Coordinates of C-alpha atoms in Angstrom, one line a residue:
Chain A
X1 CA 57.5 -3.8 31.6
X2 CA 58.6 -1.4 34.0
X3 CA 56.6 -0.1 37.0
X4 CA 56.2 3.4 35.5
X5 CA 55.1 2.8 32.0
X6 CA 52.5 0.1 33.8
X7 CA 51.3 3.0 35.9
X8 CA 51.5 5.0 33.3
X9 CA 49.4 2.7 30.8
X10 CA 46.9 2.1 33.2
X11 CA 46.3 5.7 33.2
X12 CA 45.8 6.4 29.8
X13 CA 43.6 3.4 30.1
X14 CA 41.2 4.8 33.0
X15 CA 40.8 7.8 31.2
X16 CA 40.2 6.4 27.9
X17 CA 37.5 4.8 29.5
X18 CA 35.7 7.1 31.9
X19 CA 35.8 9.6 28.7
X20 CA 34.8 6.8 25.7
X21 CA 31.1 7.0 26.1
X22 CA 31.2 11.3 26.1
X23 CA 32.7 10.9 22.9
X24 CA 30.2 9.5 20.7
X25 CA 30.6 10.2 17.0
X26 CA 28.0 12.5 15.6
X27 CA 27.4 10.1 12.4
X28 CA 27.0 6.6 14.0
X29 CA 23.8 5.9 15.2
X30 CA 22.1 2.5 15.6
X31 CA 19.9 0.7 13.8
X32 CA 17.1 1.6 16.5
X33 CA 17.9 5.0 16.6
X34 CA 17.4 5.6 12.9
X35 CA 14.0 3.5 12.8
X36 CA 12.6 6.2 15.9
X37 CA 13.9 8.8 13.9
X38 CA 11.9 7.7 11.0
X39 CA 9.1 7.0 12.1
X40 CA 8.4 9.4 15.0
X41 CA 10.9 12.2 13.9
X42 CA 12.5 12.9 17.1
X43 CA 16.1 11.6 18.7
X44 CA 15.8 8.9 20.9
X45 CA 18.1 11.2 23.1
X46 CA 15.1 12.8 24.2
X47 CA 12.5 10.5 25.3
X48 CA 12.7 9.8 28.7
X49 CA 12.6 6.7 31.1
X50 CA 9.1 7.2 33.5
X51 CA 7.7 4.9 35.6
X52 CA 4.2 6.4 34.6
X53 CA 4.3 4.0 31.4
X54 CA 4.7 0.0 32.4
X55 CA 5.8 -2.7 30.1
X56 CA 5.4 -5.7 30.8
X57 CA 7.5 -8.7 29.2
X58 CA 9.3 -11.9 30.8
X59 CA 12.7 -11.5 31.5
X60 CA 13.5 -15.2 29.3
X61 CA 11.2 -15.4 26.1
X62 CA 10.0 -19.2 25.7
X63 CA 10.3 -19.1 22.0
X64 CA 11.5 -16.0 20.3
X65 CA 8.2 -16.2 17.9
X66 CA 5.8 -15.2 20.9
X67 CA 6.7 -12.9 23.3
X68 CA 3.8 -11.4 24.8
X69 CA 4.0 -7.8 25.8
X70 CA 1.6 -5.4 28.2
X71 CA 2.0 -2.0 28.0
X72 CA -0.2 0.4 30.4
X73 CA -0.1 4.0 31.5
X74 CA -1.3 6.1 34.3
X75 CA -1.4 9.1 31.9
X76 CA -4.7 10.0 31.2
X77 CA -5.9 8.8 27.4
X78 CA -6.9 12.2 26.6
X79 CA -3.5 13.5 26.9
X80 CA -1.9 11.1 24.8
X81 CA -1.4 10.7 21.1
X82 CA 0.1 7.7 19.6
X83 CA 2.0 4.7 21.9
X84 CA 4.6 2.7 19.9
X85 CA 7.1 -0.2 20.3
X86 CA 10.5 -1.2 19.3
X87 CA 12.5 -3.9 19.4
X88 CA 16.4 -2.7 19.1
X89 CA 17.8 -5.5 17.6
X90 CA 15.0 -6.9 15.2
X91 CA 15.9 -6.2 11.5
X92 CA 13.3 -3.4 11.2
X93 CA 13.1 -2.4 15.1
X94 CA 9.4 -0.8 14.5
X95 CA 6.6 -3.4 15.6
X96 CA 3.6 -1.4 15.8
X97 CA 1.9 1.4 17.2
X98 CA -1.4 2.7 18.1
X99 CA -3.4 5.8 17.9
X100 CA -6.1 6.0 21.2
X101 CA -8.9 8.3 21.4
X102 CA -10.7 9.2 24.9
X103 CA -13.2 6.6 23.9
X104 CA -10.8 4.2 24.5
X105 CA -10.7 5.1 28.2
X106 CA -7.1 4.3 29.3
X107 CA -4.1 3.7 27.6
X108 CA -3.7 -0.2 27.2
X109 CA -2.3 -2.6 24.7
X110 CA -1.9 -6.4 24.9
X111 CA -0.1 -8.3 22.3
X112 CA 2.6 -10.9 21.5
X113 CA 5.5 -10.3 19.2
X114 CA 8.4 -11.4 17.4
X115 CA 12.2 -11.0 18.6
X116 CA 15.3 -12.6 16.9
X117 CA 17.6 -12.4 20.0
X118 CA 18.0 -11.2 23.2
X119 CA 16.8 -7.3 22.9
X120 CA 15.3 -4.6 24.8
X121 CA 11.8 -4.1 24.2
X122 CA 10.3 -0.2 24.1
X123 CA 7.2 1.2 24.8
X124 CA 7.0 4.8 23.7
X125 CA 4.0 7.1 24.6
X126 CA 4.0 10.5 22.2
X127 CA 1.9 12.6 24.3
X128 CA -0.1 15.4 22.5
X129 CA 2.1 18.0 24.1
X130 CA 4.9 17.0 21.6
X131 CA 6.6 14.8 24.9
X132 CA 7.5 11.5 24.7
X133 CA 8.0 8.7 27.8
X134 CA 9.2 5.4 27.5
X135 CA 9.5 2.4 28.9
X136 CA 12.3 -0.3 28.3
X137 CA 12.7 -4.3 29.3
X138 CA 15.1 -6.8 28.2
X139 CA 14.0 -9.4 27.1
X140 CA 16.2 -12.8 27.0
X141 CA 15.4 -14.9 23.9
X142 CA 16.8 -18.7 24.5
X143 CA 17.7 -21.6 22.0
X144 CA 14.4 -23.7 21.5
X145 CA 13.3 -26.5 19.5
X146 CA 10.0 -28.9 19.1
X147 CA 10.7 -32.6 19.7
Chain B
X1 CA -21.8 -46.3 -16.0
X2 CA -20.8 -45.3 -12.5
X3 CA -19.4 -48.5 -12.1
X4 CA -16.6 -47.8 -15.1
X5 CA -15.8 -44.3 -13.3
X6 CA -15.3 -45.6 -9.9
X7 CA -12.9 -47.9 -10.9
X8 CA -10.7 -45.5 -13.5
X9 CA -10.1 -43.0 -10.1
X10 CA -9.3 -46.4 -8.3
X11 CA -6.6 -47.3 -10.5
X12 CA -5.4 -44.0 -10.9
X13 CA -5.2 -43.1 -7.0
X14 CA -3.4 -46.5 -7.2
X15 CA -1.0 -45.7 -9.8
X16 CA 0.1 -42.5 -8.2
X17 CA 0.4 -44.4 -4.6
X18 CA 2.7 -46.4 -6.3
X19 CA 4.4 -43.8 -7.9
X20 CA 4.5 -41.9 -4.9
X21 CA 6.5 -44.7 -3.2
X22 CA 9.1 -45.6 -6.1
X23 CA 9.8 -41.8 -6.3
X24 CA 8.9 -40.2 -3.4
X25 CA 12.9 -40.1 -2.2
X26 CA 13.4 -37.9 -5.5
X27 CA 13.4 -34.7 -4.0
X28 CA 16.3 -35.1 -2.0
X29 CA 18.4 -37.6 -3.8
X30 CA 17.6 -35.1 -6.9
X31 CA 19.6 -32.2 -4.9
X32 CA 22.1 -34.8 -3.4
X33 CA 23.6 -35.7 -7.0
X34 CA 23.2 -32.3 -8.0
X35 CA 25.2 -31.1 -5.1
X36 CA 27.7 -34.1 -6.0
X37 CA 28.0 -33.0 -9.3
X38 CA 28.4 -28.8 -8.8
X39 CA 31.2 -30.2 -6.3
X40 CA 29.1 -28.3 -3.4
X41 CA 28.2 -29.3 0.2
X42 CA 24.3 -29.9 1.1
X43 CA 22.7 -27.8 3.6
X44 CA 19.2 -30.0 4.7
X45 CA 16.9 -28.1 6.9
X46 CA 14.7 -29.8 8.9
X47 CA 11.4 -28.5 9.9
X48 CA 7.7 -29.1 11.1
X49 CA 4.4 -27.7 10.9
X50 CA 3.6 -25.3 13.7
X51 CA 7.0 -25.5 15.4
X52 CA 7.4 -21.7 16.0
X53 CA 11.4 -22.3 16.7
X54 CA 10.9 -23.1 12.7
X55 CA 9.4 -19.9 12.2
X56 CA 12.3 -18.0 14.3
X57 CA 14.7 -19.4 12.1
X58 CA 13.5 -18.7 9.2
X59 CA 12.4 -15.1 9.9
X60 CA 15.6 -14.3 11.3
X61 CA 18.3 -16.5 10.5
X62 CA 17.9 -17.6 7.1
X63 CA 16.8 -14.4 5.6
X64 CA 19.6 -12.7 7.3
X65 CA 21.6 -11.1 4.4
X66 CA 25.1 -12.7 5.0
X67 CA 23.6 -15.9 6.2
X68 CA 21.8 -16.3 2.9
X69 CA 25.5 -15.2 0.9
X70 CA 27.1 -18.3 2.7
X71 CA 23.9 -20.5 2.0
X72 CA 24.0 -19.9 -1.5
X73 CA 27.4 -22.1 -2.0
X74 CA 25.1 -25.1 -0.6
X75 CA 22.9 -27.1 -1.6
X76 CA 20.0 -26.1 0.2
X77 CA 17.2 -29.0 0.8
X78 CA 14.3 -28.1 3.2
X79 CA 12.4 -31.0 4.4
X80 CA 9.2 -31.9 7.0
X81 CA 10.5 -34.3 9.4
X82 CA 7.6 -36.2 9.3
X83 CA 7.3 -37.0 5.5
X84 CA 8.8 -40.1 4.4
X85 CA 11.8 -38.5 3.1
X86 CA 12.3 -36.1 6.7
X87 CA 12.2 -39.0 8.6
X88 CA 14.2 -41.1 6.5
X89 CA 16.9 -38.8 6.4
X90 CA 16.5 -37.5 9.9
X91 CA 17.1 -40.6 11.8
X92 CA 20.2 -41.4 9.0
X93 CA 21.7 -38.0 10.6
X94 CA 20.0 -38.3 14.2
X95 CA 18.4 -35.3 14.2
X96 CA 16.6 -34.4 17.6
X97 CA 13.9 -32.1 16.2
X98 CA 13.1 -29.4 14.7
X99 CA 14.7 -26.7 13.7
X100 CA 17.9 -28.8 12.8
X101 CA 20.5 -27.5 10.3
X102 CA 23.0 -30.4 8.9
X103 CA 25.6 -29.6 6.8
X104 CA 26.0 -32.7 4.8
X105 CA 29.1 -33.9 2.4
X106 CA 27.8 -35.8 0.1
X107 CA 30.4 -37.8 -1.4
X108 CA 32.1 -38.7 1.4
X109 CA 28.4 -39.5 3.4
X110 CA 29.7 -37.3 6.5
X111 CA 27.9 -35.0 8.5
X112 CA 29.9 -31.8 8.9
X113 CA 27.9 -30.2 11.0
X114 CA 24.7 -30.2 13.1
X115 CA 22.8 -27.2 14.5
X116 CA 19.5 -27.8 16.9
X117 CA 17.3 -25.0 17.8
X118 CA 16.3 -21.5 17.1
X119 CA 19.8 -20.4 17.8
X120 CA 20.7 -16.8 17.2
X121 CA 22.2 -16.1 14.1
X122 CA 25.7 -16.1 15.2
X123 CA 25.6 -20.0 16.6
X124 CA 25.0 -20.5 12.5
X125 CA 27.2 -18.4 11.0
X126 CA 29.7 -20.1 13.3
X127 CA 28.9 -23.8 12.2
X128 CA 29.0 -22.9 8.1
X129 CA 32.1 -21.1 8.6
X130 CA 33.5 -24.2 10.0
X131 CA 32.5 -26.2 7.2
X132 CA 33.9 -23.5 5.1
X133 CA 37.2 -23.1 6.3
X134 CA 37.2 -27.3 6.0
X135 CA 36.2 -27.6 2.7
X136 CA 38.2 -24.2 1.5
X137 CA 35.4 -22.8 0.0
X138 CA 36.6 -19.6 -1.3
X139 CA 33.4 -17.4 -1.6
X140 CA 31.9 -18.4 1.7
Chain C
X1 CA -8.9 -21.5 9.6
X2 CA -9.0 -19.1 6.6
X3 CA -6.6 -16.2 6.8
X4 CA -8.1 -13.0 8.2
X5 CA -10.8 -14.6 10.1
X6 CA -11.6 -13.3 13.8
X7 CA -12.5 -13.9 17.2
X8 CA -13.2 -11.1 19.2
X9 CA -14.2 -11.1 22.8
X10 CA -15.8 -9.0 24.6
X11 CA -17.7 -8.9 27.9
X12 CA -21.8 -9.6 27.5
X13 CA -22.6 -6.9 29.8
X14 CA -20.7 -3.7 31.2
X15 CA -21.6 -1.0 33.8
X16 CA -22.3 2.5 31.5
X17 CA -19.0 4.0 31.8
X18 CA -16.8 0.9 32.4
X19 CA -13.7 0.1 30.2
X20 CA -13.5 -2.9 29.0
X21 CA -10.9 -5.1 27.2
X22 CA -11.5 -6.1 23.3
X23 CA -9.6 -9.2 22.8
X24 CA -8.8 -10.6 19.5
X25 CA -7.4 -13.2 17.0
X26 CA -6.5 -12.9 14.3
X27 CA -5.3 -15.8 11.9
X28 CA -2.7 -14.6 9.3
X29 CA 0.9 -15.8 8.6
X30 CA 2.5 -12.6 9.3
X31 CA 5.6 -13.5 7.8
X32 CA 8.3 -10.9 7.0
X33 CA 10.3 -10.4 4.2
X34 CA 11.7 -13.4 3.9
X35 CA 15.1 -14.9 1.8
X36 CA 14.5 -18.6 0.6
X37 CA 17.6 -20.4 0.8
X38 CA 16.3 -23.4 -1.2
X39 CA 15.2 -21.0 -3.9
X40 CA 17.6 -18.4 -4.0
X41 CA 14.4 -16.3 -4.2
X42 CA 13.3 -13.2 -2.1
X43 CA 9.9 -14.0 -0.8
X44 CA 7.6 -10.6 0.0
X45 CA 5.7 -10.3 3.1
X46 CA 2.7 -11.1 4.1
X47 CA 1.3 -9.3 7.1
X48 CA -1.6 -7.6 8.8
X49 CA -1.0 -3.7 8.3
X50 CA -3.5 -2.0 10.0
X51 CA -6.8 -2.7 12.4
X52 CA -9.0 -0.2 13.3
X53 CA -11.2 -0.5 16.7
X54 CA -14.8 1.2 15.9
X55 CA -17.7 1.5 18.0
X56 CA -21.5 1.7 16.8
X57 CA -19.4 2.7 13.9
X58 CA -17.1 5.5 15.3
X59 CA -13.5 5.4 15.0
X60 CA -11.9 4.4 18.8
X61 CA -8.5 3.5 18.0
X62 CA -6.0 2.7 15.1
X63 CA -3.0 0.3 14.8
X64 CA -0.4 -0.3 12.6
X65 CA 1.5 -3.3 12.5
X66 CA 4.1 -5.1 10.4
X67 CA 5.6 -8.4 10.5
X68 CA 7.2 -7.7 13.9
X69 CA 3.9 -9.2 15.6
X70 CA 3.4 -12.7 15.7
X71 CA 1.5 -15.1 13.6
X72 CA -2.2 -15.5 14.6
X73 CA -1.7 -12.1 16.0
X74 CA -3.5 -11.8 19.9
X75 CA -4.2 -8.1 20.4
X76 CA -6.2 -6.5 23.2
X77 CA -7.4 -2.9 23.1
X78 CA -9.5 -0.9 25.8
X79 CA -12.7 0.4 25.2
X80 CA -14.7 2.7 27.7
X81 CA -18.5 1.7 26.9
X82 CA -21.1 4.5 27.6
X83 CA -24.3 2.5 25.7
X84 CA -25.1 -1.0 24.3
X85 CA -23.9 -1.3 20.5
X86 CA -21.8 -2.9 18.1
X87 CA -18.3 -3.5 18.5
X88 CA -16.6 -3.9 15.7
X89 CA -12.9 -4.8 13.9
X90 CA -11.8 -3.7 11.0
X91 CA -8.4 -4.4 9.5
X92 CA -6.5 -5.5 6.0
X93 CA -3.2 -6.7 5.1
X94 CA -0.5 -6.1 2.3
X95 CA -2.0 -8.0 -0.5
X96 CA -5.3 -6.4 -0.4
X97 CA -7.0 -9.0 2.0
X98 CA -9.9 -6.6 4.0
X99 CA -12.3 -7.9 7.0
X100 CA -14.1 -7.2 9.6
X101 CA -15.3 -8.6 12.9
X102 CA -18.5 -7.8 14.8
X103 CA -19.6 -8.7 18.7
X104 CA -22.5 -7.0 20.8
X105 CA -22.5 -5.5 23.8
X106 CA -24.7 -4.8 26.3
X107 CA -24.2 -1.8 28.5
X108 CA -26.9 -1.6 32.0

């Protein structure tokens, strides 16, 4: 093709890019998205990365059955409500969540759980002021077997 | 009197030993003929006790909704690897382990395909469409 | 081991005021909903749905859970420990299976 409609192309392109993620449709959200909304009753639009929540996970999950997961939190226990995790891409992203009290002390939870494929993994803290924080890993599930 | 009983649960564990041997193979063969005779491919799964890539599979793979469509024009035969049958069948097809998927023509004798591993659901879905496409099945 | 028996861990001894880490184990199957290819059948779930963490018989904490945690589900919990009592587990699943799990602690 001819120099101009290349140039031209490739600038239809650029744009259509740069402007493609603005333009989400109102009706499609994920699978993830609806299970937060259902279960918290807020848009995962507004809960916020913060570094004062840790999640710990490995970066390549052994076996995709196990997957231990840490999640702690400089937030003081008494200011916190309910801490929950997701995992985006498991059939029903919702794994568990957890309801602390002051007795507990800290916020802290320790567990292993299941993950079909490679997925983020999401720690979310609902704080008793109606905010939410969260904290997000990937986690890489690989092809094992048992001899 | 003790004797008389003793000996009746001796021959009886017996007969069902022997039983067990002559027949064992049933199982499978049963579902082989069947899958002969409804002109359908066999689908043997291969599995083991406390193999948690079992367990992946399973939870995520076969109970995926459009994986279980496709299964459903198999044959489907679940088997231990380590029962008589399993390993029987498993060093016929030279299956490494567990989870293994073979996809199996039965009147022909050929494997079709072979899957090792908890592999996402995709590496599946790619392997029974293959056999699919090769053996035109139309609802798969 | 039978389904929905425990081990729980704790420290012997703590300092008054110290939090310490519950650790448990759970054995149960924890399967999902599952399809059975060989059956054609839809198999329900069976899972742990919710453990509560109680000390000398006050509520601490409460989880929920679903099939999305492993088998033989490992879960640890903090506990800040102001005197020497009963720690205890209390948690059921989705066929009406109900347990509980005690350990002592001492608190100097």
């Amino acid at each position: 093709m001819n120099r101009r409609k290349f140039l031209l192309l490739s600038a239809v392109a650029v744009a259509g890019l740069t402007l493609a993620p603005a333009i989400k449709p109102a009706f499609a959200s994920s699978k993830l998205e609806e299970e937060i909304k259902k279960r918290i009753g807020v848009d995962l639009s507004v809960i916020k990365e913060s570094a004062d929540i840790k999640l710990t996970a490995p970066t390549i999950a052994e076996s995709g059955a196990n997957v231990p997961i840490t999640v702690e939190s400089t937030i003081p226990v008494d200011k916190v409500e309910r801490l929950w995790i997701f995992v985006d891409k498991n059939p029903i992203p919702w794994i568990a969540d957890v309801k602390f009290t002051p007795e507990n002390g800290k916020v802290y939870l320790s567990t292993r759980i299941k993950m079909g494929e490679t997925s983020n993994v999401r720690a979310i803290l609902q704080l008793k002021d109606g905010t939410f924080v969260m904290a997000t890993k990937e986690v890489k599930v690989t092809a094992g077997g048992c001899g | 009197m003790r004797v008389y009983y003793f000996l009746m649960i001796n021959i009886i564990i017996k007969l069902l030993v022997v039983g067990l041997l002559l027949y064992g193979d049933a199982f499978a063969n049963e579902k082989i003929n069947r899958a002969i005779s409804e002109n359908k491919l066999v689908v043997f799964y291969f599995k083991s006790q406390f193999c948690p890539y079992c367990a992946q599979v399973e939870d995520f793979v076969f109970s995926d909704e459009e994986v279980f469509k496709k299964l459903s024009n198999f044959v489907f035969v679940e088997l231990d690897i380590r029962s008589d049958e399993g390993s029987k069948l498993a060093r016929k097809f030279g299956v490494p382990g567990t989870p293994t998927v073979v996809i199996y023509d039965p009147k022909t004798d050929k494997v079709v395909g072979l899957i090792f591993g908890s592999r996402p659901k995709e590496d599946y879905l790619k392997t029974i469409n293959k056999a699919c496409k090769l053996y035109n099945i139309k609802t798969c | 081991m039978a389904i929905g028996t425990a081990i729980v861990r704790v420290p012997k001894e703590a300092k008054k005021g110290e939090i310490i880490r519950v650790q448990m184990v759970i054995t149960h199957p924890m399967t999902p909903p599952r399809r059975d290819p060989q059956t054609g059948q839809e198999v329900p779930p069976h899972n742990l749905t919710k453990l509560v963490l109680l000390y000398n018989d006050r509520v601490v904490s409460e989880m929920n859970m679903g099939a999305g945690v492993s088998a033989n589900p490992f879960i640890a919990l903090p506990l800040k420990v102001e005197e020497s009592g009963v720690i205890k587990i209390a948690y059921e699943d989705n066929k009406g299976g109900k347990w509980e799990k005690s350990a002592e602690i001492k608190v100097v």
